[in-house]
PDB file of C-alpha atoms in Angstrom:
ATOM      1  CA  UNK A  28       2.587  21.127  -3.812  1.00 87.00           C
ATOM      2  CA  UNK A  29       4.629  17.937  -3.706  1.00 92.00           C
ATOM      3  CA  UNK A  30       3.553  14.634  -2.157  1.00 95.00           C
ATOM      4  CA  UNK A  31       5.869  13.386   0.579  1.00 96.00           C
ATOM      5  CA  UNK A  32       6.021   9.891   2.074  1.00 95.00           C
ATOM      6  CA  UNK A  33       5.674   9.461   5.830  1.00 95.00           C
ATOM      7  CA  UNK A  34       6.737   6.374   7.756  1.00 95.00           C
ATOM      8  CA  UNK A  35       4.323   5.554  10.603  1.00 96.00           C
ATOM      9  CA  UNK A  36       4.312   3.227  13.568  1.00 96.00           C
ATOM     10  CA  UNK A  37       3.036  -0.239  12.613  1.00 94.00           C
ATOM     11  CA  UNK A  38      -0.742  -0.586  12.248  1.00 94.00           C
ATOM     12  CA  UNK A  39      -1.392   3.149  12.704  1.00 95.00           C
ATOM     13  CA  UNK A  40      -1.661   4.201   9.052  1.00 95.00           C
ATOM     14  CA  UNK A  41      -5.427   4.817   9.013  1.00 95.00           C
ATOM     15  CA  UNK A  42      -5.438   6.678  12.351  1.00 96.00           C
ATOM     16  CA  UNK A  43      -2.491   8.842  11.298  1.00 96.00           C
ATOM     17  CA  UNK A  44      -4.262   9.677   8.022  1.00 96.00           C
ATOM     18  CA  UNK A  45      -7.461  10.627   9.894  1.00 96.00           C
ATOM     19  CA  UNK A  46      -5.592  12.829  12.386  1.00 96.00           C
ATOM     20  CA  UNK A  47      -3.576  14.548   9.654  1.00 96.00           C
ATOM     21  CA  UNK A  48      -6.790  15.295   7.748  1.00 96.00           C
ATOM     22  CA  UNK A  49      -8.281  16.776  10.944  1.00 95.00           C
ATOM     23  CA  UNK A  50      -5.441  19.302  11.218  1.00 94.00           C
ATOM     24  CA  UNK A  51      -5.860  20.291   7.565  1.00 93.00           C
ATOM     25  CA  UNK A  52      -3.142  18.267   5.823  1.00 94.00           C
ATOM     26  CA  UNK A  53      -4.014  16.723   2.469  1.00 96.00           C
ATOM     27  CA  UNK A  54      -3.348  13.019   3.001  1.00 96.00           C
ATOM     28  CA  UNK A  55      -3.655   9.768   1.066  1.00 96.00           C
ATOM     29  CA  UNK A  56      -3.511   6.316   2.630  1.00 95.00           C
ATOM     30  CA  UNK A  57      -4.116   3.703  -0.088  1.00 91.00           C
ATOM     31  CA  UNK A  58      -6.445   0.997   1.224  1.00 89.00           C
ATOM     32  CA  UNK A  59      -7.430  -2.406  -0.150  1.00 85.00           C
ATOM     33  CA  UNK A  60     -10.345  -4.571   0.932  1.00 83.00           C
ATOM     34  CA  UNK A  61      -9.314  -8.005   2.105  1.00 80.00           C
ATOM     35  CA  UNK A  62     -11.295 -10.936   3.403  1.00 82.00           C
ATOM     36  CA  UNK A  63     -10.257 -11.843   6.955  1.00 83.00           C
ATOM     37  CA  UNK A  64     -11.259 -15.125   8.506  1.00 84.00           C
ATOM     38  CA  UNK A  65     -11.752 -15.737  12.189  1.00 84.00           C
ATOM     39  CA  UNK A  66     -12.830 -19.008  13.772  1.00 86.00           C
ATOM     40  CA  UNK A  67     -16.492 -18.002  13.720  1.00 89.00           C
ATOM     41  CA  UNK A  68     -16.860 -15.659  10.715  1.00 88.00           C
ATOM     42  CA  UNK A  69     -15.400 -13.991   7.651  1.00 87.00           C
ATOM     43  CA  UNK A  70     -15.347 -10.244   7.226  1.00 89.00           C
ATOM     44  CA  UNK A  71     -14.182  -7.795   4.580  1.00 87.00           C
ATOM     45  CA  UNK A  72     -11.706  -5.366   6.119  1.00 87.00           C
ATOM     46  CA  UNK A  73      -9.926  -2.362   4.638  1.00 88.00           C
ATOM     47  CA  UNK A  74      -6.175  -2.595   5.186  1.00 88.00           C
ATOM     48  CA  UNK A  75      -3.359  -0.324   4.031  1.00 90.00           C
ATOM     49  CA  UNK A  76      -1.793  -1.275   0.715  1.00 87.00           C
ATOM     50  CA  UNK A  77       1.639  -0.172   1.930  1.00 88.00           C
ATOM     51  CA  UNK A  78       2.270  -1.040   5.568  1.00 90.00           C
ATOM     52  CA  UNK A  79       3.545   1.900   7.640  1.00 93.00           C
ATOM     53  CA  UNK A  80       3.406   4.414   4.756  1.00 95.00           C
ATOM     54  CA  UNK A  81       1.123   7.435   4.248  1.00 96.00           C
ATOM     55  CA  UNK A  82       1.376  10.137   1.579  1.00 97.00           C
ATOM     56  CA  UNK A  83       0.970  13.832   2.451  1.00 97.00           C
ATOM     57  CA  UNK A  84       0.702  16.817   0.134  1.00 96.00           C
ATOM     58  CA  UNK A  85       2.037  20.019   1.645  1.00 94.00           C
ATOM     59  CA  UNK A  86       4.508  22.830   1.133  1.00 93.00           C
ATOM     60  CA  UNK A  87       8.121  21.934   2.012  1.00 91.00           C
ATOM     61  CA  UNK A  88       8.153  24.729   4.628  1.00 92.00           C
ATOM     62  CA  UNK A  89       5.205  23.042   6.426  1.00 91.00           C
ATOM     63  CA  UNK A  90       6.809  19.609   6.681  1.00 92.00           C
ATOM     64  CA  UNK A  91       7.189  19.781  10.474  1.00 94.00           C
ATOM     65  CA  UNK A  92       3.395  20.034  10.826  1.00 93.00           C
ATOM     66  CA  UNK A  93       2.983  16.240  10.521  1.00 94.00           C
ATOM     67  CA  UNK A  94       4.914  15.592  13.724  1.00 95.00           C
ATOM     68  CA  UNK A  95       2.002  17.035  15.742  1.00 93.00           C
ATOM     69  CA  UNK A  96       0.224  13.721  15.100  1.00 94.00           C
ATOM     70  CA  UNK A  97       1.099  10.711  17.228  1.00 94.00           C
ATOM     71  CA  UNK A  98       2.103   7.689  15.183  1.00 95.00           C
ATOM     72  CA  UNK A  99       4.241   9.614  12.683  1.00 96.00           C
ATOM     73  CA  UNK A 100       7.821   8.355  12.878  1.00 96.00           C
ATOM     74  CA  UNK A 101       9.711  10.177  10.115  1.00 96.00           C
ATOM     75  CA  UNK A 102       9.768  11.169   6.485  1.00 95.00           C
ATOM     76  CA  UNK A 103      11.072   8.637   3.981  1.00 94.00           C
ATOM     77  CA  UNK A 104      14.291   9.850   2.348  1.00 92.00           C
ATOM     78  CA  UNK A 105      15.709   9.120  -1.095  1.00 88.00           C
ATOM     79  CA  UNK A 106      19.282  10.136  -1.929  1.00 87.00           C
ATOM     80  CA  UNK A 107      19.548  12.305   1.176  1.00 90.00           C
ATOM     81  CA  UNK A 108      16.339  14.265   0.544  1.00 91.00           C
ATOM     82  CA  UNK A 109      12.711  13.653   1.530  1.00 92.00           C
ATOM     83  CA  UNK A 110      11.165  11.328  -1.059  1.00 92.00           C
ATOM     84  CA  UNK A 111       8.752  13.123  -3.380  1.00 92.00           C
ATOM     85  CA  UNK A 112       6.017  11.299  -5.285  1.00 93.00           C
ATOM     86  CA  UNK A 113       4.647  12.891  -8.456  1.00 91.00           C
ATOM     87  CA  UNK A 114       0.932  13.731  -8.738  1.00 92.00           C
ATOM     88  CA  UNK A 115       0.645  11.348 -11.707  1.00 90.00           C
ATOM     89  CA  UNK A 116       1.880   8.441  -9.590  1.00 90.00           C
ATOM     90  CA  UNK A 117      -0.628   9.184  -6.805  1.00 91.00           C
ATOM     91  CA  UNK A 118      -3.437   9.453  -9.371  1.00 90.00           C
ATOM     92  CA  UNK A 119      -2.368   6.177 -11.014  1.00 85.00           C
ATOM     93  CA  UNK A 120      -2.385   4.476  -7.619  1.00 85.00           C
ATOM     94  CA  UNK A 121      -5.840   5.868  -6.815  1.00 87.00           C
ATOM     95  CA  UNK A 122      -7.220   4.733 -10.180  1.00 84.00           C
ATOM     96  CA  UNK A 123      -5.721   1.269  -9.927  1.00 79.00           C
ATOM     97  CA  UNK A 124      -7.228   0.775  -6.460  1.00 81.00           C
ATOM     98  CA  UNK A 125     -10.714   1.367  -7.854  1.00 79.00           C
ATOM     99  CA  UNK A 126     -10.410  -2.065  -9.472  1.00 67.00           C
ATOM    100  CA  UNK A 127     -10.150  -4.852  -6.950  1.00 56.00           C
ATOM    101  CA  UNK A 128      -8.673  -8.284  -7.404  1.00 52.00           C
ATOM    102  CA  UNK A 129     -11.327 -10.616  -6.044  1.00 48.00           C
ATOM    103  CA  UNK A 130      -9.802 -13.916  -7.049  1.00 46.00           C
ATOM    104  CA  UNK A 131      -7.074 -15.503  -9.069  1.00 45.00           C
ATOM    105  CA  UNK A 132      -6.274 -18.917 -10.431  1.00 49.00           C
ATOM    106  CA  UNK A 133      -2.857 -20.574 -10.322  1.00 45.00           C
ATOM    107  CA  UNK A 134      -2.091 -22.488 -13.499  1.00 55.00           C
ATOM    108  CA  UNK A 135       1.009 -24.614 -13.821  1.00 66.00           C
ATOM    109  CA  UNK A 136       3.332 -22.031 -12.326  1.00 71.00           C
ATOM    110  CA  UNK A 137       6.312 -22.868 -10.201  1.00 79.00           C
ATOM    111  CA  UNK A 138       8.574 -21.014  -7.796  1.00 84.00           C
ATOM    112  CA  UNK A 139      10.949 -18.781  -9.754  1.00 86.00           C
ATOM    113  CA  UNK A 140       8.545 -18.074 -12.654  1.00 85.00           C
ATOM    114  CA  UNK A 141       8.091 -14.425 -13.582  1.00 85.00           C
ATOM    115  CA  UNK A 142       4.457 -13.478 -14.138  1.00 81.00           C
ATOM    116  CA  UNK A 143       2.532 -10.285 -14.855  1.00 80.00           C
ATOM    117  CA  UNK A 144      -0.246  -9.265 -12.454  1.00 77.00           C
ATOM    118  CA  UNK A 145      -3.481  -9.107 -14.494  1.00 72.00           C
ATOM    119  CA  UNK A 146      -5.602  -6.820 -12.260  1.00 72.00           C
ATOM    120  CA  UNK A 147      -5.682  -4.843  -9.050  1.00 73.00           C
ATOM    121  CA  UNK A 148      -3.404  -2.199  -7.582  1.00 76.00           C
ATOM    122  CA  UNK A 149      -0.258  -3.746  -9.054  1.00 77.00           C
ATOM    123  CA  UNK A 150      -1.775  -4.418 -12.503  1.00 78.00           C
ATOM    124  CA  UNK A 151       0.853  -4.733 -15.226  1.00 80.00           C
ATOM    125  CA  UNK A 152       3.750  -5.159 -12.795  1.00 80.00           C
ATOM    126  CA  UNK A 153       5.888  -8.254 -13.123  1.00 83.00           C
ATOM    127  CA  UNK A 154       6.851 -10.350 -10.166  1.00 85.00           C
ATOM    128  CA  UNK A 155       8.812 -13.502  -9.475  1.00 86.00           C
ATOM    129  CA  UNK A 156       6.910 -16.247  -7.661  1.00 87.00           C
ATOM    130  CA  UNK A 157       8.546 -16.836  -4.301  1.00 87.00           C
ATOM    131  CA  UNK A 158       6.025 -19.230  -2.770  1.00 85.00           C
ATOM    132  CA  UNK A 159       2.965 -21.133  -3.980  1.00 81.00           C
ATOM    133  CA  UNK A 160       0.228 -22.796  -2.002  1.00 80.00           C
ATOM    134  CA  UNK A 161      -3.314 -23.945  -2.657  1.00 75.00           C
ATOM    135  CA  UNK A 162      -4.878 -20.591  -1.714  1.00 76.00           C
ATOM    136  CA  UNK A 163      -2.093 -18.023  -1.964  1.00 79.00           C
ATOM    137  CA  UNK A 164       0.782 -16.818  -4.061  1.00 78.00           C
ATOM    138  CA  UNK A 165       3.773 -14.722  -2.971  1.00 84.00           C
ATOM    139  CA  UNK A 166       5.338 -12.464  -5.600  1.00 84.00           C
ATOM    140  CA  UNK A 167       8.528 -10.456  -5.306  1.00 85.00           C
ATOM    141  CA  UNK A 168       8.099  -7.174  -7.172  1.00 81.00           C
ATOM    142  CA  UNK A 169      11.760  -6.191  -7.502  1.00 75.00           C
ATOM    143  CA  UNK A 170      10.875  -2.983  -9.370  1.00 71.00           C
ATOM    144  CA  UNK A 171       9.073  -1.716  -6.262  1.00 70.00           C
ATOM    145  CA  UNK A 172      11.132  -3.620  -3.703  1.00 72.00           C
ATOM    146  CA  UNK A 173       8.121  -5.313  -2.115  1.00 78.00           C
ATOM    147  CA  UNK A 174       6.778  -8.785  -1.450  1.00 81.00           C
ATOM    148  CA  UNK A 175       3.079  -9.174  -2.340  1.00 80.00           C
ATOM    149  CA  UNK A 176       0.897 -12.030  -1.110  1.00 80.00           C
ATOM    150  CA  UNK A 177      -2.266 -12.721  -3.086  1.00 75.00           C
ATOM    151  CA  UNK A 178      -4.989 -14.811  -1.449  1.00 72.00           C
ATOM    152  CA  UNK A 179      -7.775 -16.658  -3.204  1.00 65.00           C
ATOM    153  CA  UNK A 180     -11.065 -15.532  -1.689  1.00 55.00           C
ATOM    154  CA  UNK A 181     -13.873 -17.949  -1.029  1.00 38.00           C
ATOM    155  CA  UNK A 182     -17.092 -16.591  -2.579  1.00 25.00           C
TER     156      UNK A 182
END
């Protein structure tokens, strides 16, 4: 069975994945653990790696089944057809998410430099530095068409 990509309403990825699993759909919502800071505390929170995207594995004839779940907006299309992700790509994503990037160090880089990500879900991908600050780094991963922000965690 192929993996399809579903576009969800913002901030509903985890709920959509739970509800799809409840109705018997094989689903994958890649999550990363991030450190969130509030005024009174810090907490590790699991957030979706890809905002508003969830992967589902089902037969093409059963594609309409996902619309029973609130929060599902549409399928993602590529060249006029629903986008299909290969099993190997899903497995690679799952394996790469087992290794977490807990911290990083910025060394003499400047905006416009192209660097390779050493660890984490995007390990081995190259990105161009868009913005640098004391505790974060924004990379444009043109190969994937995404902007990634890496934050230095306080231990």
